[in-house]
Amino acid sequence: MSTTSSETPVPVHAWMPSSPCGSRCLPPKAPGVSAVVVAIRWFLVASALMTAPLLTAGCVMPQTWRTGLQRRYAAMLLRCVGLRLEVVDHRGKRRHEGGILVVAGHVSWTDVLVLSALHPASFVARADLLDWPILGSLARRMRIVPIDRHDLRALPGTVAATATRLRDGERVAAFPEGTTWCGRAYGGFRPALFQAAIDAECPVQPVSLRYTMRGGELTTGPCFVGEETIGGSIRRIIRHKGVVAEVRLAPIEYPGESRRDLAARCERAVRGSEPIDLAAHDILDPTREPAQRTGTRIETEERLIA
C-alpha cells in the first residue's frame, strides 16, 4: 500500500519497484460535485475516522461481528469519498475457508478500502507508514505486514511474516506491483510475495480492480501517482463525481511449486486481457466445483468474499 509517490523515482536497487506514471496521467478536467456535497463528504469522512478505533476493539464484540462491521465501514468510507463499488464474481460456488493471499493491481490508496469492503484483511504495506502521525495509528490497528522496499535483505522476513499469517488462517492482501500505477498502464507482478502462499500451502485470490465513470469508460481520476501528497489526493478524489470502482473476482489460484509461475497465473487472471480458462482452474483442483462462465454483478453491501 503506497502513501506517497514521486515522479519517476530512481530505484535504490534492481528489485525496487518504480512507476513512470505521474501527474500527466491525471485527466485534465473531471466532473465535480458542488461545494455543499464536498462539505458533507468531508464531514462524513471525519466522523468515520473518529470512530475507527471501535472497529479494532477485539474484546468488545465477537470476531464475526467485528468483521462484518469493518467491511461495512470500508464500504461507507468509499461512499463518503464519492466512489461506488460494483463486483463481478467469477469464483463459482466453492469458497475457501482459512488463510488466503489476496492480490490485486495497485492504483490508489482507495484500493485498500475496496478490498476491505469485500472482506477485511491484513495488508502488506510500506514500513514507514507506521511512523506517520495519523495513518500510522490506523496501520497499526490494521496489523499491516511491513515491507521495506529500500532494504532488499529485509524481504525474506516480510515473506516469512506473511506466510505465518496465512498459516494462522488469516487473509492477507498484497499489491505485487510494489507501487501505484495510473490504471491505464500497469507493472508486472513481482513473484517474491507469492512465495508466502507456497510456503503456507494456501491459495491465492486474484482480484481485478479498475476505476471507471458510470458510462463504463476507464478513468485515471482516483490514481495516486507522481508527487501528489496523500492529503492532496484525498482533496482531489473527494470532489469527483460518478466514479465507479469495478472489481472482478477471478477463480482461486493454487500455489504449486514455482512462485514465478504462480505470479504469472495471477497476473493473467487480474489483467483479464485473455478469457479466463475455467477448465484449467478446475484441473488445478480436482475437487473444485465447475465455475460459472457468467459473472454475477453484486453490490458489496449485500455480499462479501467468504
mmCIF file of C-alpha atoms in Angstrom:
data_model
loop_
_atom_site.group_PDB
_atom_site.id
_atom_site.type_symbol
_atom_site.label_atom_id
_atom_site.label_comp_id
_atom_site.label_asym_id
_atom_site.label_seq_id
_atom_site.Cartn_x
_atom_site.Cartn_y
_atom_site.Cartn_z
ATOM 1 C CA MET A 1 0.000 0.000 0.000
ATOM 2 C CA SER A 2 1.539 3.283 -1.064
ATOM 3 C CA THR A 3 1.046 6.544 0.825
ATOM 4 C CA THR A 4 3.406 8.805 -1.086
ATOM 5 C CA SER A 5 4.697 8.790 -4.608
ATOM 6 C CA SER A 6 7.154 10.662 -6.775
ATOM 7 C CA GLU A 7 7.593 11.477 -10.428
ATOM 8 C CA THR A 8 9.542 8.521 -11.853
ATOM 9 C CA PRO A 9 11.589 7.791 -8.695
ATOM 10 C CA VAL A 10 15.112 6.459 -9.079
ATOM 11 C CA PRO A 11 15.233 2.822 -7.853
ATOM 12 C CA VAL A 12 17.596 2.146 -4.958
ATOM 13 C CA HIS A 13 18.263 -1.360 -6.278
ATOM 14 C CA ALA A 14 17.138 -3.579 -9.146
ATOM 15 C CA TRP A 15 14.217 -5.015 -7.145
ATOM 16 C CA MET A 16 12.956 -1.599 -6.060
ATOM 17 C CA PRO A 17 9.568 -1.075 -7.771
ATOM 18 C CA SER A 18 9.032 2.171 -9.627
ATOM 19 C CA SER A 19 6.359 3.588 -11.893
ATOM 20 C CA PRO A 20 6.639 6.110 -14.742
ATOM 21 C CA CYS A 21 3.103 7.335 -14.007
ATOM 22 C CA GLY A 22 2.773 10.895 -12.770
ATOM 23 C CA SER A 23 0.571 13.969 -12.817
ATOM 24 C CA ARG A 24 0.386 13.836 -16.617
ATOM 25 C CA CYS A 25 -1.675 10.652 -16.215
ATOM 26 C CA LEU A 26 -4.481 12.515 -14.453
ATOM 27 C CA PRO A 27 -7.479 13.604 -16.521
ATOM 28 C CA PRO A 28 -7.306 17.325 -17.457
ATOM 29 C CA LYS A 29 -10.745 18.005 -16.029
ATOM 30 C CA ALA A 30 -13.064 15.654 -14.199
ATOM 31 C CA PRO A 31 -16.767 16.183 -13.458
ATOM 32 C CA GLY A 32 -17.093 17.613 -9.987
ATOM 33 C CA VAL A 33 -19.703 17.844 -7.269
ATOM 34 C CA SER A 34 -20.972 21.016 -5.626
ATOM 35 C CA ALA A 35 -19.300 22.709 -2.679
ATOM 36 C CA VAL A 36 -22.165 21.559 -0.443
ATOM 37 C CA VAL A 37 -21.589 17.910 -1.387
ATOM 38 C CA VAL A 38 -17.847 18.315 -0.802
ATOM 39 C CA ALA A 39 -18.500 19.733 2.682
ATOM 40 C CA ILE A 40 -20.861 16.857 3.507
ATOM 41 C CA ARG A 41 -18.304 14.303 2.324
ATOM 42 C CA TRP A 42 -15.568 15.849 4.461
ATOM 43 C CA PHE A 43 -17.848 15.772 7.489
ATOM 44 C CA LEU A 44 -18.707 12.115 6.901
ATOM 45 C CA VAL A 45 -15.062 11.138 6.402
ATOM 46 C CA ALA A 46 -14.001 12.949 9.587
ATOM 47 C CA SER A 47 -16.813 11.320 11.549
ATOM 48 C CA ALA A 48 -15.901 7.887 10.228
ATOM 49 C CA LEU A 49 -12.211 8.304 11.076
ATOM 50 C CA MET A 50 -13.042 9.311 14.632
ATOM 51 C CA THR A 51 -14.950 6.062 15.164
ATOM 52 C CA ALA A 52 -12.235 3.865 13.588
ATOM 53 C CA PRO A 53 -10.757 2.690 16.940
ATOM 54 C CA LEU A 54 -14.050 0.960 17.783
ATOM 55 C CA LEU A 55 -13.535 -1.441 14.866
ATOM 56 C CA THR A 56 -10.423 -2.950 16.410
ATOM 57 C CA ALA A 57 -11.765 -3.345 19.933
ATOM 58 C CA GLY A 58 -11.425 -7.112 19.892
ATOM 59 C CA CYS A 59 -12.686 -7.610 23.431
ATOM 60 C CA VAL A 60 -15.924 -5.734 22.789
ATOM 61 C CA MET A 61 -17.570 -7.924 20.129
ATOM 62 C CA PRO A 62 -17.206 -11.372 18.543
ATOM 63 C CA GLN A 63 -14.851 -11.735 15.561
ATOM 64 C CA THR A 64 -17.677 -12.369 13.080
ATOM 65 C CA TRP A 65 -19.473 -9.223 14.188
ATOM 66 C CA ARG A 66 -16.280 -7.168 14.011
ATOM 67 C CA THR A 67 -15.505 -8.474 10.515
ATOM 68 C CA GLY A 68 -18.943 -7.500 9.248
ATOM 69 C CA LEU A 69 -18.672 -4.073 10.843
ATOM 70 C CA GLN A 70 -15.223 -3.457 9.348
ATOM 71 C CA ARG A 71 -16.478 -4.473 5.919
ATOM 72 C CA ARG A 72 -19.420 -2.090 6.099
ATOM 73 C CA TYR A 73 -17.176 0.648 7.496
ATOM 74 C CA ALA A 74 -14.855 0.412 4.473
ATOM 75 C CA ALA A 75 -17.842 0.422 2.098
ATOM 76 C CA MET A 76 -19.189 3.501 3.886
ATOM 77 C CA LEU A 77 -15.846 5.311 3.532
ATOM 78 C CA LEU A 78 -15.856 4.575 -0.184
ATOM 79 C CA ARG A 79 -19.282 6.169 -0.422
ATOM 80 C CA CYS A 80 -18.080 9.130 1.643
ATOM 81 C CA VAL A 81 -15.314 9.916 -0.852
ATOM 82 C CA GLY A 82 -17.743 9.507 -3.750
ATOM 83 C CA LEU A 83 -16.830 6.042 -5.068
ATOM 84 C CA ARG A 84 -19.488 3.484 -5.977
ATOM 85 C CA LEU A 85 -18.492 -0.183 -5.732
ATOM 86 C CA GLU A 86 -19.533 -2.885 -8.204
ATOM 87 C CA VAL A 87 -18.357 -6.513 -8.074
ATOM 88 C CA VAL A 88 -18.432 -9.307 -10.641
ATOM 89 C CA ASP A 89 -17.890 -12.753 -9.147
ATOM 90 C CA HIS A 90 -16.256 -15.423 -11.321
ATOM 91 C CA ARG A 91 -15.367 -17.789 -8.467
ATOM 92 C CA GLY A 92 -18.299 -20.183 -8.793
ATOM 93 C CA LYS A 93 -19.991 -21.735 -5.780
ATOM 94 C CA ARG A 94 -16.949 -23.089 -3.986
ATOM 95 C CA ARG A 95 -15.419 -20.938 -1.224
ATOM 96 C CA HIS A 96 -12.135 -21.334 0.602
ATOM 97 C CA GLU A 97 -12.035 -21.470 4.377
ATOM 98 C CA GLY A 98 -8.796 -20.478 6.088
ATOM 99 C CA GLY A 99 -5.754 -18.466 5.116
ATOM 100 C CA ILE A 100 -5.682 -16.910 1.672
ATOM 101 C CA LEU A 101 -3.444 -14.416 -0.112
ATOM 102 C CA VAL A 102 -5.391 -11.713 -1.961
ATOM 103 C CA VAL A 103 -3.523 -9.961 -4.793
ATOM 104 C CA ALA A 104 -4.532 -7.027 -6.978
ATOM 105 C CA GLY A 105 -3.061 -4.314 -9.142
ATOM 106 C CA HIS A 106 -2.309 -1.050 -7.336
ATOM 107 C CA VAL A 107 -3.815 2.259 -8.470
ATOM 108 C CA SER A 108 -4.584 4.281 -5.349
ATOM 109 C CA TRP A 109 -4.900 4.329 -1.560
ATOM 110 C CA THR A 110 -8.594 3.706 -2.238
ATOM 111 C CA ASP A 111 -7.652 0.143 -3.279
ATOM 112 C CA VAL A 112 -7.299 -0.668 0.423
ATOM 113 C CA LEU A 113 -10.866 0.488 1.084
ATOM 114 C CA VAL A 114 -12.143 -1.510 -1.883
ATOM 115 C CA LEU A 115 -10.523 -4.766 -0.745
ATOM 116 C CA SER A 116 -11.550 -4.151 2.866
ATOM 117 C CA ALA A 117 -15.148 -3.630 1.745
ATOM 118 C CA LEU A 118 -15.028 -7.109 0.208
ATOM 119 C CA HIS A 119 -13.515 -8.668 3.321
ATOM 120 C CA PRO A 120 -11.181 -7.175 5.962
ATOM 121 C CA ALA A 121 -7.575 -8.317 5.643
ATOM 122 C CA SER A 122 -4.071 -7.612 6.855
ATOM 123 C CA PHE A 123 -2.172 -5.653 4.207
ATOM 124 C CA VAL A 124 1.456 -5.856 3.166
ATOM 125 C CA ALA A 125 2.375 -2.166 3.258
ATOM 126 C CA ARG A 126 5.430 0.064 3.216
ATOM 127 C CA ALA A 127 7.179 0.017 6.576
ATOM 128 C CA ASP A 128 7.499 3.797 7.017
ATOM 129 C CA LEU A 129 3.715 4.058 7.048
ATOM 130 C CA LEU A 130 3.873 3.042 10.715
ATOM 131 C CA ASP A 131 5.722 6.297 11.503
ATOM 132 C CA TRP A 132 3.048 8.576 10.074
ATOM 133 C CA PRO A 133 1.101 10.600 12.712
ATOM 134 C CA ILE A 134 -2.470 9.571 11.767
ATOM 135 C CA LEU A 135 -2.160 6.887 9.111
ATOM 136 C CA GLY A 136 0.455 5.142 11.246
ATOM 137 C CA SER A 137 -2.049 4.642 14.043
ATOM 138 C CA LEU A 138 -4.587 3.208 11.602
ATOM 139 C CA ALA A 139 -1.926 0.978 10.042
ATOM 140 C CA ARG A 140 -1.029 -0.483 13.439
ATOM 141 C CA ARG A 141 -4.685 -1.199 14.142
ATOM 142 C CA MET A 142 -4.929 -2.926 10.761
ATOM 143 C CA ARG A 143 -1.910 -5.084 11.729
ATOM 144 C CA ILE A 144 -0.071 -4.428 8.489
ATOM 145 C CA VAL A 145 2.838 -6.618 7.442
ATOM 146 C CA PRO A 146 5.594 -4.017 6.918
ATOM 147 C CA ILE A 147 7.828 -4.201 3.858
ATOM 148 C CA ASP A 148 10.932 -2.033 3.445
ATOM 149 C CA ARG A 149 11.265 -1.536 -0.282
ATOM 150 C CA HIS A 150 14.676 0.080 0.153
ATOM 151 C CA ASP A 151 16.219 -2.873 2.005
ATOM 152 C CA LEU A 152 16.318 -5.983 -0.149
ATOM 153 C CA ARG A 153 17.742 -8.013 2.745
ATOM 154 C CA ALA A 154 14.538 -7.453 4.733
ATOM 155 C CA LEU A 155 12.388 -9.088 2.055
ATOM 156 C CA PRO A 156 12.733 -12.702 3.331
ATOM 157 C CA GLY A 157 11.466 -11.545 6.729
ATOM 158 C CA THR A 158 8.387 -9.980 5.140
ATOM 159 C CA VAL A 159 7.707 -13.156 3.177
ATOM 160 C CA ALA A 160 8.096 -15.259 6.337
ATOM 161 C CA ALA A 161 5.773 -12.985 8.331
ATOM 162 C CA THR A 162 3.158 -13.170 5.575
ATOM 163 C CA ALA A 163 3.422 -16.971 5.452
ATOM 164 C CA THR A 164 2.916 -17.133 9.230
ATOM 165 C CA ARG A 165 -0.263 -15.056 8.982
ATOM 166 C CA LEU A 166 -1.544 -17.334 6.212
ATOM 167 C CA ARG A 167 -0.794 -20.499 8.209
ATOM 168 C CA ASP A 168 -2.735 -18.993 11.089
ATOM 169 C CA GLY A 169 -5.778 -18.784 8.843
ATOM 170 C CA GLU A 170 -5.641 -15.056 8.174
ATOM 171 C CA ARG A 171 -6.498 -13.218 4.979
ATOM 172 C CA VAL A 172 -3.531 -11.166 3.767
ATOM 173 C CA ALA A 173 -3.764 -8.681 0.889
ATOM 174 C CA ALA A 174 -0.814 -7.533 -1.190
ATOM 175 C CA PHE A 175 -0.121 -5.447 -4.278
ATOM 176 C CA PRO A 176 2.582 -7.366 -6.164
ATOM 177 C CA GLU A 177 3.406 -4.434 -8.464
ATOM 178 C CA GLY A 178 5.007 -2.856 -5.391
ATOM 179 C CA THR A 179 3.868 0.682 -6.199
ATOM 180 C CA THR A 180 0.933 2.559 -7.707
ATOM 181 C CA TRP A 181 0.221 2.952 -11.415
ATOM 182 C CA CYS A 182 -2.392 5.098 -13.156
ATOM 183 C CA GLY A 183 -4.729 2.266 -14.198
ATOM 184 C CA ARG A 184 -4.176 2.670 -17.921
ATOM 185 C CA ALA A 185 -0.596 1.450 -17.619
ATOM 186 C CA TYR A 186 0.489 -1.138 -15.088
ATOM 187 C CA GLY A 187 3.550 -3.014 -13.876
ATOM 188 C CA GLY A 188 4.324 -6.711 -13.669
ATOM 189 C CA PHE A 189 3.625 -8.825 -10.618
ATOM 190 C CA ARG A 190 6.810 -9.354 -8.602
ATOM 191 C CA PRO A 191 6.999 -13.043 -7.583
ATOM 192 C CA ALA A 192 8.629 -12.611 -4.146
ATOM 193 C CA LEU A 193 5.482 -12.374 -2.011
ATOM 194 C CA PHE A 194 3.903 -15.331 -3.782
ATOM 195 C CA GLN A 195 6.496 -17.487 -2.021
ATOM 196 C CA ALA A 196 4.497 -16.925 1.169
ATOM 197 C CA ALA A 197 1.490 -18.711 -0.356
ATOM 198 C CA ILE A 198 3.720 -21.590 -1.470
ATOM 199 C CA ASP A 199 5.360 -21.878 1.953
ATOM 200 C CA ALA A 200 1.991 -21.767 3.729
ATOM 201 C CA GLU A 201 0.399 -24.067 1.123
ATOM 202 C CA CYS A 202 -2.567 -21.731 0.802
ATOM 203 C CA PRO A 203 -4.437 -20.495 -2.285
ATOM 204 C CA VAL A 204 -4.352 -17.057 -3.855
ATOM 205 C CA GLN A 205 -7.369 -14.917 -4.742
ATOM 206 C CA PRO A 206 -6.633 -12.678 -7.763
ATOM 207 C CA VAL A 207 -8.727 -9.512 -7.799
ATOM 208 C CA SER A 208 -9.065 -7.282 -10.851
ATOM 209 C CA LEU A 209 -9.691 -3.653 -9.917
ATOM 210 C CA ARG A 210 -10.221 -0.686 -12.168
ATOM 211 C CA TYR A 211 -11.897 2.707 -11.883
ATOM 212 C CA THR A 212 -14.436 3.867 -14.451
ATOM 213 C CA MET A 213 -17.012 6.553 -14.970
ATOM 214 C CA ARG A 214 -20.642 5.473 -14.768
ATOM 215 C CA GLY A 215 -20.738 5.158 -18.544
ATOM 216 C CA GLY A 216 -18.067 2.454 -18.360
ATOM 217 C CA GLU A 217 -15.084 4.409 -19.700
ATOM 218 C CA LEU A 218 -11.818 3.969 -17.828
ATOM 219 C CA THR A 219 -10.690 6.926 -15.704
ATOM 220 C CA THR A 220 -7.392 7.727 -14.011
ATOM 221 C CA GLY A 221 -9.079 10.207 -11.673
ATOM 222 C CA PRO A 222 -8.624 8.198 -8.447
ATOM 223 C CA CYS A 223 -4.994 7.190 -9.153
ATOM 224 C CA PHE A 224 -2.324 8.178 -6.620
ATOM 225 C CA VAL A 225 0.862 8.783 -8.567
ATOM 226 C CA GLY A 226 3.526 11.419 -9.072
ATOM 227 C CA GLU A 227 4.410 13.996 -6.444
ATOM 228 C CA GLU A 228 0.905 14.377 -5.048
ATOM 229 C CA THR A 229 0.609 14.027 -1.269
ATOM 230 C CA ILE A 230 -1.981 11.845 0.423
ATOM 231 C CA GLY A 231 -3.812 14.989 1.592
ATOM 232 C CA GLY A 232 -3.880 16.414 -1.918
ATOM 233 C CA SER A 233 -5.105 13.117 -3.320
ATOM 234 C CA ILE A 234 -7.978 12.934 -0.827
ATOM 235 C CA ARG A 235 -8.998 16.540 -1.603
ATOM 236 C CA ARG A 236 -8.988 15.816 -5.337
ATOM 237 C CA ILE A 237 -10.839 12.499 -5.170
ATOM 238 C CA ILE A 238 -13.490 13.781 -2.793
ATOM 239 C CA ARG A 239 -14.539 16.311 -5.463
ATOM 240 C CA HIS A 240 -15.030 13.660 -8.152
ATOM 241 C CA LYS A 241 -18.436 12.746 -9.481
ATOM 242 C CA GLY A 242 -19.687 9.473 -10.928
ATOM 243 C CA VAL A 243 -16.630 7.268 -10.347
ATOM 244 C CA VAL A 244 -17.140 3.509 -10.004
ATOM 245 C CA ALA A 245 -14.675 1.001 -8.544
ATOM 246 C CA GLU A 246 -15.178 -2.118 -10.659
ATOM 247 C CA VAL A 247 -13.981 -5.364 -9.094
ATOM 248 C CA ARG A 248 -13.760 -8.779 -10.726
ATOM 249 C CA LEU A 249 -13.116 -11.790 -8.508
ATOM 250 C CA ALA A 250 -11.218 -14.347 -10.579
ATOM 251 C CA PRO A 251 -11.184 -18.075 -9.732
ATOM 252 C CA ILE A 252 -8.783 -19.045 -6.964
ATOM 253 C CA GLU A 253 -5.243 -19.996 -7.989
ATOM 254 C CA TYR A 254 -3.482 -22.833 -6.162
ATOM 255 C CA PRO A 255 0.156 -22.359 -5.189
ATOM 256 C CA GLY A 256 2.074 -25.129 -6.956
ATOM 257 C CA GLU A 257 5.853 -25.134 -6.556
ATOM 258 C CA SER A 258 7.026 -22.074 -8.509
ATOM 259 C CA ARG A 259 6.390 -18.540 -7.295
ATOM 260 C CA ARG A 260 7.141 -17.185 -10.772
ATOM 261 C CA ASP A 261 4.511 -19.423 -12.317
ATOM 262 C CA LEU A 262 2.033 -18.515 -9.574
ATOM 263 C CA ALA A 263 2.698 -14.792 -10.068
ATOM 264 C CA ALA A 264 2.254 -15.141 -13.835
ATOM 265 C CA ARG A 265 -1.038 -17.027 -13.446
ATOM 266 C CA CYS A 266 -2.402 -14.441 -11.032
ATOM 267 C CA GLU A 267 -1.300 -11.558 -13.231
ATOM 268 C CA ARG A 268 -3.119 -13.057 -16.210
ATOM 269 C CA ALA A 269 -6.230 -13.504 -14.075
ATOM 270 C CA VAL A 270 -6.071 -9.918 -12.788
ATOM 271 C CA ARG A 271 -5.419 -8.232 -16.133
ATOM 272 C CA GLY A 272 -8.217 -10.064 -17.865
ATOM 273 C CA SER A 273 -6.641 -9.456 -21.276
ATOM 274 C CA GLU A 274 -7.391 -13.071 -22.178
ATOM 275 C CA PRO A 275 -10.584 -15.040 -21.391
ATOM 276 C CA ILE A 276 -10.359 -16.962 -18.121
ATOM 277 C CA ASP A 277 -9.724 -20.637 -18.792
ATOM 278 C CA LEU A 278 -12.105 -22.036 -16.199
ATOM 279 C CA ALA A 279 -11.337 -25.617 -17.190
ATOM 280 C CA ALA A 280 -7.665 -25.096 -16.322
ATOM 281 C CA HIS A 281 -8.604 -23.778 -12.885
ATOM 282 C CA ASP A 282 -10.750 -26.836 -12.259
ATOM 283 C CA ILE A 283 -7.877 -29.135 -13.282
ATOM 284 C CA LEU A 284 -5.569 -27.470 -10.732
ATOM 285 C CA ASP A 285 -8.014 -28.512 -8.012
ATOM 286 C CA PRO A 286 -9.900 -31.701 -8.963
ATOM 287 C CA THR A 287 -12.357 -31.220 -6.060
ATOM 288 C CA ARG A 288 -13.358 -27.771 -7.251
ATOM 289 C CA GLU A 289 -16.917 -27.370 -8.468
ATOM 290 C CA PRO A 290 -17.100 -26.045 -12.045
ATOM 291 C CA ALA A 291 -17.152 -22.250 -12.070
ATOM 292 C CA GLN A 292 -19.910 -20.389 -13.815
ATOM 293 C CA ARG A 293 -18.888 -18.751 -17.064
ATOM 294 C CA THR A 294 -21.068 -15.722 -16.471
ATOM 295 C CA GLY A 295 -20.069 -13.449 -13.635
ATOM 296 C CA THR A 296 -22.702 -12.149 -11.281
ATOM 297 C CA ARG A 297 -22.747 -8.425 -10.618
ATOM 298 C CA ILE A 298 -23.400 -7.730 -6.962
ATOM 299 C CA GLU A 299 -23.292 -4.812 -4.575
ATOM 300 C CA THR A 300 -20.681 -5.203 -1.875
ATOM 301 C CA GLU A 301 -23.056 -4.142 0.882
ATOM 302 C CA GLU A 302 -25.074 -7.322 0.221
ATOM 303 C CA ARG A 303 -22.293 -9.902 -0.054
ATOM 304 C CA LEU A 304 -18.638 -10.396 0.894
ATOM 305 C CA ILE A 305 -15.776 -12.661 -0.073
ATOM 306 C CA ALA A 306 -16.236 -15.736 2.089
#
